[in-house]
C-alpha cells in the first residue's frame, strides 16, 4: 500500500509519533531470552498507549520490550531483509495489503492460538492465507466525504443518505453557488473500487491457481459509470490522482471546493493549510452513500496488522506481546487513545468518536470496507503505469469502456500472477 494510505491514515486523530522504549531508531535487535524487538511504523500508535502496554508486559513477563520506530520510505526492503535473518525483529507492523505477500514467502509465523478471537471480518481477510492466521488485525481507516458547511448551507444542499441524494446535492451546489461541487480527480481508483464493490465486483478475481483482471465486467463498468457521474461535477483533470497535486493542501485550501473524498490525515492537512493562510475551516463529514439509505457505500479499508517473524529471536514472548497488544483490553485502550478515530480490530471493541467528527463518519463505514486482491502480485498492479488508472482516464475521456477494460484486464492478469 502507498505510504499515505497507511502511515498518515490517522493523523487527524492519532498522536504524531511513538516513543521508542529501549534502544534503536531503525536498527535491528538481536534475539534475547529477556528482551524482544518490536518494529512499529512512524505515526501508528499513541506514545502513552505504547508505554503503558510495555510496562504491563514487562511487569507480567519480566521481558524488556525494545520498540524500534520504522519509516515507511523503503520499509518493504527492510522488512524483507529482516525476515530473512535470525533474531533481527520479533514482532512487526505490516501494512494490510502487504501481509499476504510476506506470509506466502514464509517470512511470518503462524498464529494459531489467536485464530478464534473475534476479529473484524473485513480486516481479518488481510491477515489470513488459506484459513491460516499469519497476523493479527491492528487498526483500519477509510475515506469519507468532506464538505464545506458554509457552501452547502448557502446552496441549500442537504447531506445525502443515498447515491441519488448525493447527485441531487451536487446539482444543487452547481446551480446555487460558484463553488466546485466536488473535487474528484480522474484516477482516484480506490474510490472507484468502492463503487465496483457496491455492484458486487472487484479489480481482479481468482482464476484457477492464479488471478485474472475483472474490469471488463458489468459490475466494474457500473461502478466506473457512477464514478464518471460524480466526476462530471469536478473541474479536476481525468489524467491525475488525488496525490499529485495533493488535494488536501494544494487544491482545497486554494479554491472554492464544496466537497471532496479523503482520509483523516487529509482533512487535518486541509484544516491546517487553510488556517496557515489566515482562513477558518468549517468542515462536515458524511460516509460515502450507498444505493439505498440502509446500506453505506463500500470503502477501501486501509490499515496495519501485527505479525511475528518466522525467525524471531524470542518467538514465545513475541507471541505473548502480540496477543496482549491485540487483546480486547488493549485494543479498546488503543481505540480510546486515538479518540475513537480508528476502525476497531475486534467486534468486542467499540469506538465512540466525537459527534460530527471525521472519525464518526469513518467508523460508520467500518462494516462495508473492502480490500484489493490479497496476493503477492498485487503490488505489481499498483506500479506505474497503473492499468486501473489508465482505464479510468480512458473511460472519462469517452473511449469505449469494454475495449479499454479488456486491455487493462490483460495487463492486470499478467502483472498480478508474477512473483
Coordinates of C-alpha atoms in Angstrom, one line a residue, residues 18-247:
X18 CA 5.6 6.6 19.1
X19 CA 8.4 6.9 21.5
X20 CA 10.9 4.0 21.4
X21 CA 11.0 2.0 24.6
X22 CA 14.6 0.9 24.8
X23 CA 17.2 1.2 22.2
X24 CA 17.0 1.9 18.5
X25 CA 15.7 4.0 15.8
X26 CA 15.9 2.0 12.6
X27 CA 18.4 -0.7 13.6
X28 CA 17.9 -4.3 14.2
X29 CA 17.9 -6.1 17.6
X30 CA 19.4 -9.5 18.2
X31 CA 17.4 -12.2 19.9
X32 CA 17.5 -12.5 23.6
X33 CA 15.6 -14.5 26.2
X34 CA 15.0 -11.5 28.4
X35 CA 14.1 -9.0 25.6
X36 CA 12.0 -8.7 22.4
X37 CA 12.3 -6.3 19.5
X38 CA 9.2 -4.7 18.1
X39 CA 9.0 -2.7 14.9
X40 CA 6.3 -0.1 14.7
X41 CA 5.8 2.4 11.9
X42 CA 6.2 6.1 12.5
X43 CA 2.9 7.7 13.5
X44 CA 1.0 4.4 14.1
X45 CA 0.3 4.5 17.8
X46 CA -0.1 7.0 20.6
X47 CA 3.0 7.2 22.8
X48 CA 1.1 6.8 26.0
X49 CA -0.5 3.5 24.8
X50 CA 2.8 2.0 23.8
X51 CA 4.4 3.0 27.1
X52 CA 1.5 1.6 29.2
X53 CA 1.3 -1.6 27.3
X54 CA 5.1 -2.3 27.5
X55 CA 5.2 -1.5 31.2
X56 CA 2.3 -4.0 31.8
X57 CA 4.0 -6.6 29.6
X58 CA 7.4 -6.2 31.3
X59 CA 5.9 -6.5 34.7
X60 CA 4.0 -9.7 33.8
X61 CA 6.7 -11.4 32.0
X62 CA 10.0 -9.9 33.1
X63 CA 10.9 -9.3 29.5
X64 CA 12.1 -5.9 28.1
X65 CA 10.4 -4.6 25.0
X66 CA 12.6 -2.7 22.6
X67 CA 10.4 -0.7 20.2
X68 CA 12.2 0.5 17.1
X69 CA 10.3 3.1 15.0
X70 CA 10.5 2.5 11.3
X71 CA 9.8 5.0 8.5
X72 CA 7.5 4.0 5.6
X73 CA 10.0 5.0 2.9
X74 CA 11.9 1.9 2.0
X75 CA 10.1 -0.3 4.5
X76 CA 9.5 -3.2 2.2
X77 CA 13.2 -3.8 1.6
X78 CA 13.9 -3.5 5.3
X79 CA 11.2 -5.9 6.2
X80 CA 12.2 -8.4 3.5
X81 CA 15.8 -8.3 4.8
X82 CA 14.8 -8.6 8.5
X83 CA 12.5 -11.6 7.8
X84 CA 15.4 -13.4 6.2
X85 CA 17.7 -13.0 9.2
X86 CA 17.6 -14.7 12.6
X87 CA 16.6 -12.5 15.6
X88 CA 16.5 -9.1 13.9
X89 CA 12.9 -8.5 14.8
X90 CA 10.3 -10.4 16.8
X91 CA 7.1 -8.5 16.2
X92 CA 6.5 -6.1 13.4
X93 CA 3.7 -3.9 12.0
X94 CA 2.9 -4.6 8.3
X95 CA 0.5 -2.8 6.0
X96 CA -2.6 -4.9 5.4
X97 CA -2.2 -5.2 1.7
X98 CA 1.4 -6.4 2.2
X99 CA 0.8 -9.1 4.8
X100 CA -0.3 -11.9 2.5
X101 CA 2.9 -11.4 0.4
X102 CA 5.2 -11.8 3.3
X103 CA 3.2 -14.8 4.6
X104 CA 3.4 -16.5 1.2
X105 CA 7.1 -16.2 1.1
X106 CA 7.4 -17.9 4.5
X107 CA 8.5 -14.9 6.5
X108 CA 5.7 -14.9 9.1
X109 CA 4.9 -17.3 11.9
X110 CA 1.5 -18.9 12.1
X111 CA -0.7 -17.5 14.9
X112 CA -3.0 -20.5 15.5
X113 CA -3.7 -19.6 19.1
X114 CA -5.3 -16.3 18.1
X115 CA -7.4 -17.7 15.2
X116 CA -10.5 -17.8 17.4
X117 CA -10.5 -14.2 18.5
X118 CA -13.5 -12.0 17.5
X119 CA -11.6 -10.1 14.7
X120 CA -13.2 -7.6 12.5
X121 CA -14.1 -9.7 9.5
X122 CA -13.2 -7.1 6.9
X123 CA -9.7 -6.7 8.5
X124 CA -9.2 -10.4 9.1
X125 CA -9.2 -11.1 5.4
X126 CA -5.8 -9.4 5.0
X127 CA -4.2 -11.4 7.8
X128 CA -5.1 -15.0 6.7
X129 CA -3.8 -17.3 3.9
X130 CA -5.8 -20.5 3.3
X131 CA -7.6 -20.0 6.6
X132 CA -4.3 -19.9 8.5
X133 CA -3.7 -16.8 10.6
X134 CA -0.3 -15.1 9.9
X135 CA -1.0 -11.7 11.5
X136 CA -3.4 -10.1 13.9
X137 CA -5.5 -7.1 12.6
X138 CA -4.5 -3.9 14.5
X139 CA -6.3 -0.9 13.1
X140 CA -8.1 0.3 10.0
X141 CA -9.2 3.6 8.5
X142 CA -11.1 4.7 5.4
X143 CA -12.2 7.7 3.3
X144 CA -15.3 9.8 3.8
X145 CA -16.9 12.8 2.1
X146 CA -15.6 16.1 3.5
X147 CA -17.7 19.1 2.8
X148 CA -17.7 22.8 3.4
X149 CA -20.6 23.5 5.7
X150 CA -20.9 27.2 4.7
X151 CA -21.1 26.5 1.0
X152 CA -23.6 23.7 1.5
X153 CA -25.8 25.9 3.6
X154 CA -25.6 28.7 1.1
X155 CA -26.7 26.4 -1.7
X156 CA -29.4 24.8 0.4
X157 CA -27.9 21.3 -0.2
X158 CA -28.7 18.5 2.2
X159 CA -26.4 15.8 3.5
X160 CA -27.2 12.7 1.4
X161 CA -28.0 9.2 2.6
X162 CA -28.2 7.6 -0.9
X163 CA -26.3 7.9 -4.2
X164 CA -29.4 9.6 -5.8
X165 CA -29.5 12.2 -3.0
X166 CA -25.7 12.7 -3.4
X167 CA -26.2 13.6 -7.1
X168 CA -29.1 15.9 -6.1
X169 CA -26.9 17.7 -3.6
X170 CA -24.2 18.2 -6.2
X171 CA -26.7 19.6 -8.7
X172 CA -28.0 22.0 -6.0
X173 CA -24.4 23.1 -5.3
X174 CA -23.8 23.6 -9.0
X175 CA -26.9 25.6 -9.5
X176 CA -26.8 27.8 -6.5
X177 CA -23.0 28.6 -5.9
X178 CA -19.9 29.3 -7.8
X179 CA -18.0 26.6 -5.9
X180 CA -16.8 23.3 -7.5
X181 CA -19.4 20.9 -6.2
X182 CA -16.9 18.1 -5.7
X183 CA -13.2 17.8 -6.4
X184 CA -12.6 14.3 -7.8
X185 CA -9.6 13.7 -10.0
X186 CA -9.9 11.1 -12.7
X187 CA -7.7 8.5 -11.2
X188 CA -8.8 8.0 -7.6
X189 CA -9.0 4.3 -8.2
X190 CA -9.6 3.2 -4.6
X191 CA -12.7 5.4 -4.6
X192 CA -13.9 3.9 -7.8
X193 CA -13.1 0.4 -6.4
X194 CA -15.7 1.1 -3.7
X195 CA -18.4 1.7 -6.3
X196 CA -17.3 -1.5 -8.1
X197 CA -17.6 -3.4 -4.8
X198 CA -21.1 -1.9 -4.3
X199 CA -22.0 -3.7 -7.5
X200 CA -20.5 -6.9 -6.4
X201 CA -17.4 -6.6 -8.5
X202 CA -13.6 -6.4 -7.9
X203 CA -10.4 -5.3 -9.6
X204 CA -9.4 -9.0 -10.1
X205 CA -10.8 -12.4 -9.3
X206 CA -9.2 -15.8 -8.6
X207 CA -8.8 -17.9 -11.7
X208 CA -7.7 -21.5 -11.1
X209 CA -4.3 -21.3 -9.4
X210 CA -3.9 -17.6 -10.4
X211 CA -5.8 -14.4 -10.8
X212 CA -7.5 -12.6 -13.7
X213 CA -8.4 -8.9 -14.2
X214 CA -12.1 -8.3 -13.8
X215 CA -12.7 -4.8 -15.1
X216 CA -14.4 -5.8 -18.3
X217 CA -17.4 -7.0 -16.3
X218 CA -20.9 -5.4 -15.9
X219 CA -20.2 -4.8 -12.2
X220 CA -16.9 -2.9 -12.8
X221 CA -18.5 -0.9 -15.7
X222 CA -21.4 0.1 -13.5
X223 CA -19.0 1.2 -10.8
X224 CA -17.0 3.3 -13.2
X225 CA -20.1 4.8 -14.7
X226 CA -21.2 6.1 -11.3
X227 CA -17.7 7.4 -10.7
X228 CA -17.9 9.3 -14.0
X229 CA -21.3 10.7 -13.0
X230 CA -19.7 12.2 -9.9
X231 CA -16.6 13.4 -11.8
X232 CA -18.8 15.4 -14.1
X233 CA -19.3 17.8 -11.2
X234 CA -15.5 18.3 -10.8
X235 CA -13.0 20.5 -12.6
X236 CA -10.2 18.1 -11.9
X237 CA -8.4 16.6 -14.9
X238 CA -9.0 13.0 -15.9
X239 CA -5.3 12.2 -16.0
X240 CA -4.3 12.8 -12.4
X241 CA -4.9 11.2 -9.0
X242 CA -5.6 12.7 -5.6
X243 CA -1.9 12.8 -4.7
X244 CA -0.4 15.0 -7.4
X245 CA -1.4 17.7 -6.8
X246 CA -2.2 16.8 -3.3
X247 CA -5.9 17.5 -2.9

